[in-house]
GROMACS .gro file of N, CA and C in nm:
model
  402
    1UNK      N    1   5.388   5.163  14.719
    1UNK     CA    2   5.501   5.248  14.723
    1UNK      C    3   5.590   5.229  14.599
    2UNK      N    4   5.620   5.106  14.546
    2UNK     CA    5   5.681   5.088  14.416
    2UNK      C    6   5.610   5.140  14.311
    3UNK      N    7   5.530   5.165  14.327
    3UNK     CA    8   5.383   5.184  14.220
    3UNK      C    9   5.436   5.337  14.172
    4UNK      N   10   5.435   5.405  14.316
    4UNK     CA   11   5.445   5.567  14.324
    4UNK      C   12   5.580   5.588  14.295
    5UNK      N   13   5.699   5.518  14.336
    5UNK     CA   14   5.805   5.513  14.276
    5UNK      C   15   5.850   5.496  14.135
    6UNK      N   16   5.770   5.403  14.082
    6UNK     CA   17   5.803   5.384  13.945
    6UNK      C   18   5.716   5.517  13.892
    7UNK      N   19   5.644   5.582  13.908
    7UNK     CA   20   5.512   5.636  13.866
    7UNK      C   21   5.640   5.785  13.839
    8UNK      N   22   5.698   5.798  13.987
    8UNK     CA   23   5.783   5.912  13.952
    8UNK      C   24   5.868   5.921  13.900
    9UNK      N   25   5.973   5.789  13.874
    9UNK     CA   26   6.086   5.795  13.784
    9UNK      C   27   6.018   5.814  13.641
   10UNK      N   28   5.898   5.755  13.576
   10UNK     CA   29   5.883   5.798  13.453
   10UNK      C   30   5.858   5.927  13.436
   11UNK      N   31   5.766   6.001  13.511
   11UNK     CA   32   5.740   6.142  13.543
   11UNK      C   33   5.917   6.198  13.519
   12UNK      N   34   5.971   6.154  13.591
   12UNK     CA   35   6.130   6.267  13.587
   12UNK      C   36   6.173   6.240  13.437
   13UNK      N   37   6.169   6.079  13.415
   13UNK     CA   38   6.229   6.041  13.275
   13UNK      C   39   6.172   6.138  13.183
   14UNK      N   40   6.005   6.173  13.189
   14UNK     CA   41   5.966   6.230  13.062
   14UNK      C   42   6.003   6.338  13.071
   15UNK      N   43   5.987   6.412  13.212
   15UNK     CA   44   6.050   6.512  13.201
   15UNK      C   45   6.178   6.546  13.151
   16UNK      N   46   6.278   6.493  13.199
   16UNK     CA   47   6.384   6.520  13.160
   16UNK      C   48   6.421   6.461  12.997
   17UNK      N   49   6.333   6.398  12.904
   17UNK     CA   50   6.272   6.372  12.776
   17UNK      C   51   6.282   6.549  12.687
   18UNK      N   52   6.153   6.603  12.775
   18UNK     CA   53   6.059   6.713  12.723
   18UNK      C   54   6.196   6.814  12.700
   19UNK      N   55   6.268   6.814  12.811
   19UNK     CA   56   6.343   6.929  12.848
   19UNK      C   57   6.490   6.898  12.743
   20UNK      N   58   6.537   6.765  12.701
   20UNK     CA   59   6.603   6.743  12.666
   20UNK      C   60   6.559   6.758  12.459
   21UNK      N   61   6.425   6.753  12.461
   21UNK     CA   62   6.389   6.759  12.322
   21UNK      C   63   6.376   6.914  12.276
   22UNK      N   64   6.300   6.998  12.437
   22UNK     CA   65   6.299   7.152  12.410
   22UNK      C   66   6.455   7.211  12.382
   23UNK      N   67   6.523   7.151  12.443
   23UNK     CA   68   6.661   7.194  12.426
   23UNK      C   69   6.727   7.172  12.253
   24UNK      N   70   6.720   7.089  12.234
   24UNK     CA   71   6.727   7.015  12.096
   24UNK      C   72   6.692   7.143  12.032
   25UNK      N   73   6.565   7.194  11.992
   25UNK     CA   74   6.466   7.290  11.918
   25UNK      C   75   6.555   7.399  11.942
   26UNK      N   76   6.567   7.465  12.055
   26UNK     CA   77   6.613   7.597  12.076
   26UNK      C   78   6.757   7.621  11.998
   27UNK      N   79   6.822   7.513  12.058
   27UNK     CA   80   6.984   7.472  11.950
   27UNK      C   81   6.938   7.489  11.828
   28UNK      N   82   6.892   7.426  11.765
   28UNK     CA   83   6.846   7.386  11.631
   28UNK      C   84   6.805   7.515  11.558
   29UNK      N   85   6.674   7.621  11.633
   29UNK     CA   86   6.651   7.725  11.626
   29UNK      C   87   6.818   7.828  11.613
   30UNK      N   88   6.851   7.867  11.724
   30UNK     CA   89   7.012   7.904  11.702
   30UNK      C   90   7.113   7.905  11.635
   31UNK      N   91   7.100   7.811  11.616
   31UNK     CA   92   7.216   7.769  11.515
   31UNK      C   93   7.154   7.779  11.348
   32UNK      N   94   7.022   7.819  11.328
   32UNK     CA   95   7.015   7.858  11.184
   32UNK      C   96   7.014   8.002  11.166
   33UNK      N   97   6.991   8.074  11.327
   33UNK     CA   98   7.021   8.214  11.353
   33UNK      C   99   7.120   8.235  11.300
   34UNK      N  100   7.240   8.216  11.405
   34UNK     CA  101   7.381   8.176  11.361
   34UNK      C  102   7.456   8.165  11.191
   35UNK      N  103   7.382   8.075  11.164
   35UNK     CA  104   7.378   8.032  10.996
   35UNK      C  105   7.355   8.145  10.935
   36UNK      N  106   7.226   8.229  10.949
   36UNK     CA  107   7.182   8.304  10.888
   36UNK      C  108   7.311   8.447  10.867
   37UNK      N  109   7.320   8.456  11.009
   37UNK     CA  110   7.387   8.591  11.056
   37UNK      C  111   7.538   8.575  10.989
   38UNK      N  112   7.606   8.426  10.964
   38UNK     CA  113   7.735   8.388  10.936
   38UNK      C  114   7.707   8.415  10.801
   39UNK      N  115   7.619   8.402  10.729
   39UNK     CA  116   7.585   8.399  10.554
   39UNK      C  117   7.573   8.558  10.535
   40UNK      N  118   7.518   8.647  10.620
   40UNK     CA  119   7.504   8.755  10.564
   40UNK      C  120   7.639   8.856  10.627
   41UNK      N  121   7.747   8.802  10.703
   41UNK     CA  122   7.821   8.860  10.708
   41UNK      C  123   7.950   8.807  10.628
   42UNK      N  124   7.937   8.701  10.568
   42UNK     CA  125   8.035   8.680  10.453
   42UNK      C  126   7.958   8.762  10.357
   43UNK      N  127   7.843   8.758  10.335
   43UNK     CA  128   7.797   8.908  10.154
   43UNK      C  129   7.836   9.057  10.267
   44UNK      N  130   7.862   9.075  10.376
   44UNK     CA  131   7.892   9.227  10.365
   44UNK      C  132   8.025   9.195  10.348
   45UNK      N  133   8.120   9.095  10.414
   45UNK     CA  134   8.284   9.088  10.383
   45UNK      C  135   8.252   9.082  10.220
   46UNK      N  136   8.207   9.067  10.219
   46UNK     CA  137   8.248   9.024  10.032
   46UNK      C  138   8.211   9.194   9.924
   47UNK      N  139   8.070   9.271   9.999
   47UNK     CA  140   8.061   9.402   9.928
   47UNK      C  141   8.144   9.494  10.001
   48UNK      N  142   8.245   9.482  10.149
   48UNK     CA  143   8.379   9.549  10.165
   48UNK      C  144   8.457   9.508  10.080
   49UNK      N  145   8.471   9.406  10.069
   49UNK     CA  146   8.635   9.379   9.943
   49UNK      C  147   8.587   9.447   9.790
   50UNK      N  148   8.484   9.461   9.763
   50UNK     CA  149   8.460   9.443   9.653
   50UNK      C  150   8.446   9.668   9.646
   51UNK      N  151   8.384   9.715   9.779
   51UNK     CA  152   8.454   9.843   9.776
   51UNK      C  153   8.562   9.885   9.805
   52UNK      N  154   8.646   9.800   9.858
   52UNK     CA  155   8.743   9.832   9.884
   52UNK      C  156   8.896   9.824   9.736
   53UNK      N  157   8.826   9.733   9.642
   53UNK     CA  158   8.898   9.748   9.539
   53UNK      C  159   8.842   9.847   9.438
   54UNK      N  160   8.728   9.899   9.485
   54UNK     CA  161   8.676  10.010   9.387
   54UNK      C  162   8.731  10.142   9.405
   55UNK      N  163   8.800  10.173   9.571
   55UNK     CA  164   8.832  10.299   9.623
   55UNK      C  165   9.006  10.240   9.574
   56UNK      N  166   9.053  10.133   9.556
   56UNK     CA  167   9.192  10.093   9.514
   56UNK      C  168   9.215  10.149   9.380
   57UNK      N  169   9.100  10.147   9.259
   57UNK     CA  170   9.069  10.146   9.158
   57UNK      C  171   9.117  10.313   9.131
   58UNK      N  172   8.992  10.364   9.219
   58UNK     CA  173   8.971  10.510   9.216
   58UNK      C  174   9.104  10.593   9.237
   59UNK      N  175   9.134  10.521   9.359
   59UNK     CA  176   9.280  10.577   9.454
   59UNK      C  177   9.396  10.651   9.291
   60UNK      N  178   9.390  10.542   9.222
   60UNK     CA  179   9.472  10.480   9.105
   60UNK      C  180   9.494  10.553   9.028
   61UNK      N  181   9.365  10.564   8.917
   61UNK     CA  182   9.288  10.670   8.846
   61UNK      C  183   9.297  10.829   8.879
   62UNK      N  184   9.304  10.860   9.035
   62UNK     CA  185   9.301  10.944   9.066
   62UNK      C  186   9.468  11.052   9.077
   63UNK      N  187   9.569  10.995   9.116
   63UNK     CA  188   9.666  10.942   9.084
   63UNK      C  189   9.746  10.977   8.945
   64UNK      N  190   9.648  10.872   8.845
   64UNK     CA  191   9.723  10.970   8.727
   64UNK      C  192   9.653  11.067   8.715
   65UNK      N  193   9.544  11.074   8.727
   65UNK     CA  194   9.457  11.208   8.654
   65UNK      C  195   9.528  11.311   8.748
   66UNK      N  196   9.638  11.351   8.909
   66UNK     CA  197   9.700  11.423   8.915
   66UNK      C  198   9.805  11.456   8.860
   67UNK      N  199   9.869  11.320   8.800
   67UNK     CA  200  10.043  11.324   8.740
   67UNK      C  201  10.014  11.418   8.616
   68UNK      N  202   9.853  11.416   8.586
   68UNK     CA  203   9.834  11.502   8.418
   68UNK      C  204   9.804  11.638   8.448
   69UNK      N  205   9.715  11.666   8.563
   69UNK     CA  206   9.701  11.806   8.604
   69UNK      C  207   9.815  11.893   8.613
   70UNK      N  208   9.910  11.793   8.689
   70UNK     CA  209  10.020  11.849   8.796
   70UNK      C  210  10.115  11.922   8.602
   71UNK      N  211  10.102  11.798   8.543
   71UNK     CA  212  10.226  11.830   8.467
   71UNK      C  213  10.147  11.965   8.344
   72UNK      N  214   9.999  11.958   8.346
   72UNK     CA  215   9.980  12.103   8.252
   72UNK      C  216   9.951  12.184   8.335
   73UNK      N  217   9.951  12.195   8.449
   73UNK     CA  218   9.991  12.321   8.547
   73UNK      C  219  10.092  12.376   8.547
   74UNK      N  220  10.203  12.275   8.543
   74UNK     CA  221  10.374  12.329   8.582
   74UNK      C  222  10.434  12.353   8.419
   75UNK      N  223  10.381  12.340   8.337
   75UNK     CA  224  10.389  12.377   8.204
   75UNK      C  225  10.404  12.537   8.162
   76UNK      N  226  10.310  12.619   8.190
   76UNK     CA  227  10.344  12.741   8.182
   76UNK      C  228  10.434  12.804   8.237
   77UNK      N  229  10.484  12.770   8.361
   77UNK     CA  230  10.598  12.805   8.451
   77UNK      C  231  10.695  12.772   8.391
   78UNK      N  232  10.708  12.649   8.346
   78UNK     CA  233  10.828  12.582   8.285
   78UNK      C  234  10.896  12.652   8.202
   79UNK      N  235  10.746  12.706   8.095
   79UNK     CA  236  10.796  12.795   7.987
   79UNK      C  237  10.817  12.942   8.009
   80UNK      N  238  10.776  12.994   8.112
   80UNK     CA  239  10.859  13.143   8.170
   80UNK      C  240  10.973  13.102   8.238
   81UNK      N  241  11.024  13.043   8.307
   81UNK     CA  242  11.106  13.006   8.314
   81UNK      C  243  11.241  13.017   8.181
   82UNK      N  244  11.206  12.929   8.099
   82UNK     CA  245  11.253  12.912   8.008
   82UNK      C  246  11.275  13.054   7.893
   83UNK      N  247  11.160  13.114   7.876
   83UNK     CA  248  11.188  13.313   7.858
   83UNK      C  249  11.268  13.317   7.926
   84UNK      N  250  11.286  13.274   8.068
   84UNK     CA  251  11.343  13.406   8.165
   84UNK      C  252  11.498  13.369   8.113
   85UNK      N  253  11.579  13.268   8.108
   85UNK     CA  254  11.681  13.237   8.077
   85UNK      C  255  11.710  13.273   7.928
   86UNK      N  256  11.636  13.265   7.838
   86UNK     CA  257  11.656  13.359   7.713
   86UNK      C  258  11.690  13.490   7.715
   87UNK      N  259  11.583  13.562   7.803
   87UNK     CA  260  11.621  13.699   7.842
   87UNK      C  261  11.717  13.722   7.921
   88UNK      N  262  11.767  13.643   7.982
   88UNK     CA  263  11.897  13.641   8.096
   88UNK      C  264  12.005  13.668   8.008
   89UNK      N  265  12.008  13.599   7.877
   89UNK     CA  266  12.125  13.586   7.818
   89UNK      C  267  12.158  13.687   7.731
   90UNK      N  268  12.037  13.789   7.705
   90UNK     CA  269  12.069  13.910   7.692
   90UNK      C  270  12.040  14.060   7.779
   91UNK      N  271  12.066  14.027   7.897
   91UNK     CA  272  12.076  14.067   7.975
   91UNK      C  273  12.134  14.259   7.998
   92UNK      N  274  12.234  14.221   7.981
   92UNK     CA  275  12.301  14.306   7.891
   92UNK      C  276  12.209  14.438   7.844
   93UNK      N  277  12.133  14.406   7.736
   93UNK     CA  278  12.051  14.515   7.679
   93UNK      C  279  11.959  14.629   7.766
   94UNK      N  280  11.898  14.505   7.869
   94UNK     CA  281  11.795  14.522   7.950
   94UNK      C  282  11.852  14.687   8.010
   95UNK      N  283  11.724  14.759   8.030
   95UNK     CA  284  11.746  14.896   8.142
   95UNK      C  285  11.697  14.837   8.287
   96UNK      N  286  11.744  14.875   8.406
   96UNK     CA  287  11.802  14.823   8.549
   96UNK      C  288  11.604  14.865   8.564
   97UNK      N  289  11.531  14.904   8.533
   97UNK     CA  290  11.363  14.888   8.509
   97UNK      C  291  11.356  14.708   8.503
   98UNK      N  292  11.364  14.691   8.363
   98UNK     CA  293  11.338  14.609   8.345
   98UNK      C  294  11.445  14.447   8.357
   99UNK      N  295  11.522  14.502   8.424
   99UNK     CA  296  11.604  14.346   8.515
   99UNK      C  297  11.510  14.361   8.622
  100UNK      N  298  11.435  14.454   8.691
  100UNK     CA  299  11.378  14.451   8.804
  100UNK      C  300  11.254  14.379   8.794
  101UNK      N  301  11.165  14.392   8.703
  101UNK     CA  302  11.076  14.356   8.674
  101UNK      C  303  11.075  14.181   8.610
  102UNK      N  304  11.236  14.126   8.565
  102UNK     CA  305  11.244  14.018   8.506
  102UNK      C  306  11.232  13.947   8.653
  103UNK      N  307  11.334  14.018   8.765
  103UNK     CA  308  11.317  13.944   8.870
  103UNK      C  309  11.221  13.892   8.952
  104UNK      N  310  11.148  14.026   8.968
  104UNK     CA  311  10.977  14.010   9.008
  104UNK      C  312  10.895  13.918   8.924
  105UNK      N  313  10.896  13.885   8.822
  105UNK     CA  314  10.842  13.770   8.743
  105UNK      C  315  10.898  13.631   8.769
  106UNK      N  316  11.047  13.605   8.775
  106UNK     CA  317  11.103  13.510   8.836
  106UNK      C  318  11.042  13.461   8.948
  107UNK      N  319  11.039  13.588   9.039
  107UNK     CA  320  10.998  13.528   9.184
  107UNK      C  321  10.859  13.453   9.173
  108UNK      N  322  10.752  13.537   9.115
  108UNK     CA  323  10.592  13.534   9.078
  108UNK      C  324  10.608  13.379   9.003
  109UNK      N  325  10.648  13.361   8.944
  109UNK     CA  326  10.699  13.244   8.896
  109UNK      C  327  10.720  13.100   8.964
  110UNK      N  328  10.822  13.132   9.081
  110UNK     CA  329  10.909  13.024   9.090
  110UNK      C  330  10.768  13.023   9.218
  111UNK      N  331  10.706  13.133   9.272
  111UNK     CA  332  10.574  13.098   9.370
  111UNK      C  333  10.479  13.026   9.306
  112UNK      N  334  10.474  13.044   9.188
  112UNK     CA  335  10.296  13.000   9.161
  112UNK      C  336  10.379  12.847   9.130
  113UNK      N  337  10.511  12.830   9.105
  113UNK     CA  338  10.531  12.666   9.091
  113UNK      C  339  10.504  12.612   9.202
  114UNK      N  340  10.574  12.689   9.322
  114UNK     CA  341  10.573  12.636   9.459
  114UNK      C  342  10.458  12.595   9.486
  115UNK      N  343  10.336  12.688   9.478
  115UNK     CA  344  10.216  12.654   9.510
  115UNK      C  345  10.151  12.537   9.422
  116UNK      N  346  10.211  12.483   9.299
  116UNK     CA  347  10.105  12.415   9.228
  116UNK      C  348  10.179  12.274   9.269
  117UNK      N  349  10.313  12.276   9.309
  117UNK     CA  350  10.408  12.142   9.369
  117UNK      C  351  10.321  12.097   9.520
  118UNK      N  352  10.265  12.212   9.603
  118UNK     CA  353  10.248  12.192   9.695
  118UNK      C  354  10.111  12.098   9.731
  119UNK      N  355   9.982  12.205   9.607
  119UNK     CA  356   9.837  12.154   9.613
  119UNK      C  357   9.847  12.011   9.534
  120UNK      N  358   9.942  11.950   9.467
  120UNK     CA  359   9.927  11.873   9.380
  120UNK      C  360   9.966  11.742   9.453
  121UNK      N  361  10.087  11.799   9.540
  121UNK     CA  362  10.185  11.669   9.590
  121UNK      C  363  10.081  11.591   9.724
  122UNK      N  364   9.976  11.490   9.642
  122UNK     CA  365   9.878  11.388   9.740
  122UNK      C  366   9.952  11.332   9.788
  123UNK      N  367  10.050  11.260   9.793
  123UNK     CA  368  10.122  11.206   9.908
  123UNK      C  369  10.138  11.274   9.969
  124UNK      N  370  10.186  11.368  10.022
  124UNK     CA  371  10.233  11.473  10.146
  124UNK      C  372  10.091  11.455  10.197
  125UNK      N  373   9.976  11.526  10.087
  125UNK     CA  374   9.887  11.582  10.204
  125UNK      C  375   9.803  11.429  10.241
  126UNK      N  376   9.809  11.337  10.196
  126UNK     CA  377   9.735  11.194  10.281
  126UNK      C  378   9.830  11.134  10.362
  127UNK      N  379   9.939  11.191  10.370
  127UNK     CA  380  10.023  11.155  10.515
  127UNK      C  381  10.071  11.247  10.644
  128UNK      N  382   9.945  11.411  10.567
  128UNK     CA  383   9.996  11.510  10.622
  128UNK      C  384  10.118  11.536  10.673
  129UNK      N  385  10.167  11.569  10.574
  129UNK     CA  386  10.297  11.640  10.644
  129UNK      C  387  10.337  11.723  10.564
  130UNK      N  388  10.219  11.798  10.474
  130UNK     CA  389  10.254  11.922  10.363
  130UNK      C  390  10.236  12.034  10.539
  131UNK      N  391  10.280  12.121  10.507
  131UNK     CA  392  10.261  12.221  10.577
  131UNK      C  393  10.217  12.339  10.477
  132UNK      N  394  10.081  12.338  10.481
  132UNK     CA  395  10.031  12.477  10.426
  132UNK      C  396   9.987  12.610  10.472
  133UNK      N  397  10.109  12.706  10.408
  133UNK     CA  398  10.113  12.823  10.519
  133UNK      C  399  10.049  12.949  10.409
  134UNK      N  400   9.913  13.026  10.469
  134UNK     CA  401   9.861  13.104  10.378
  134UNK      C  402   9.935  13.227  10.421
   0.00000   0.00000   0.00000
């Protein structure tokens, strides 16, 4: 009976050996999973930051290349504008035709600014709150 007793405590010992070494492996296995999966999600954090300063870049660039559009767009206006107050100041001469027609240009004018303040101004429309009414 001691025989069969001792016979089974080594039986459990190895067992609980086997089970304690399979365990070991599987961890071991896991945890280079783990490793693996932790390494390749610091290189995608790292190609987000690295697009994310490229769209910062762009954002930027983009930005001035409107401040330059915006300002040789509003350029021709500027300068009818600037007629129109020349011609204002001789006013006077004008036949009640052509004050009518200075005005209608004014207006045509002071719209196509409106419209080029409106398509131009990216802040408004990336915080939407341009209201564009056709």
């Amino acid at each position: 009976m001691v025989v069969l007793g001792a016979f089974f405590f080594a039986s459990l010992l190895l067992l609980v050996i086997i089970l304690q070494v399979r365990a070991y492996y599987i961890l071991k296995r896991q945890n280079a999973i783990i490793t693996r999966q932790s390494i390749e999600i610091q290189k995608q954090n790292e190609a987000l930051a690295r697009q994310n300063q490229q769209l910062h870049d762009l954002n930027i660039e983009k930005q001035q290349i409107i401040g330059v559009v915006s300002h040789d767009l509003k350029g021709p206006f500027n300068r009818i504008f600037a007629l129109m107050q020349l011609m204002s100041m001789t006013s006077q001469n004008l036949t009640l035709e052509q004050k009518e027609y200075m005005g209608k240009i004014h207006q045509i004018a002071v719209d196509g600014l409106n419209m080029v303040r409106n398509l131009l101004d990216s802040r408004k429309i990336e915080e939407r709150i341009l209201d564009i009414t056709l």
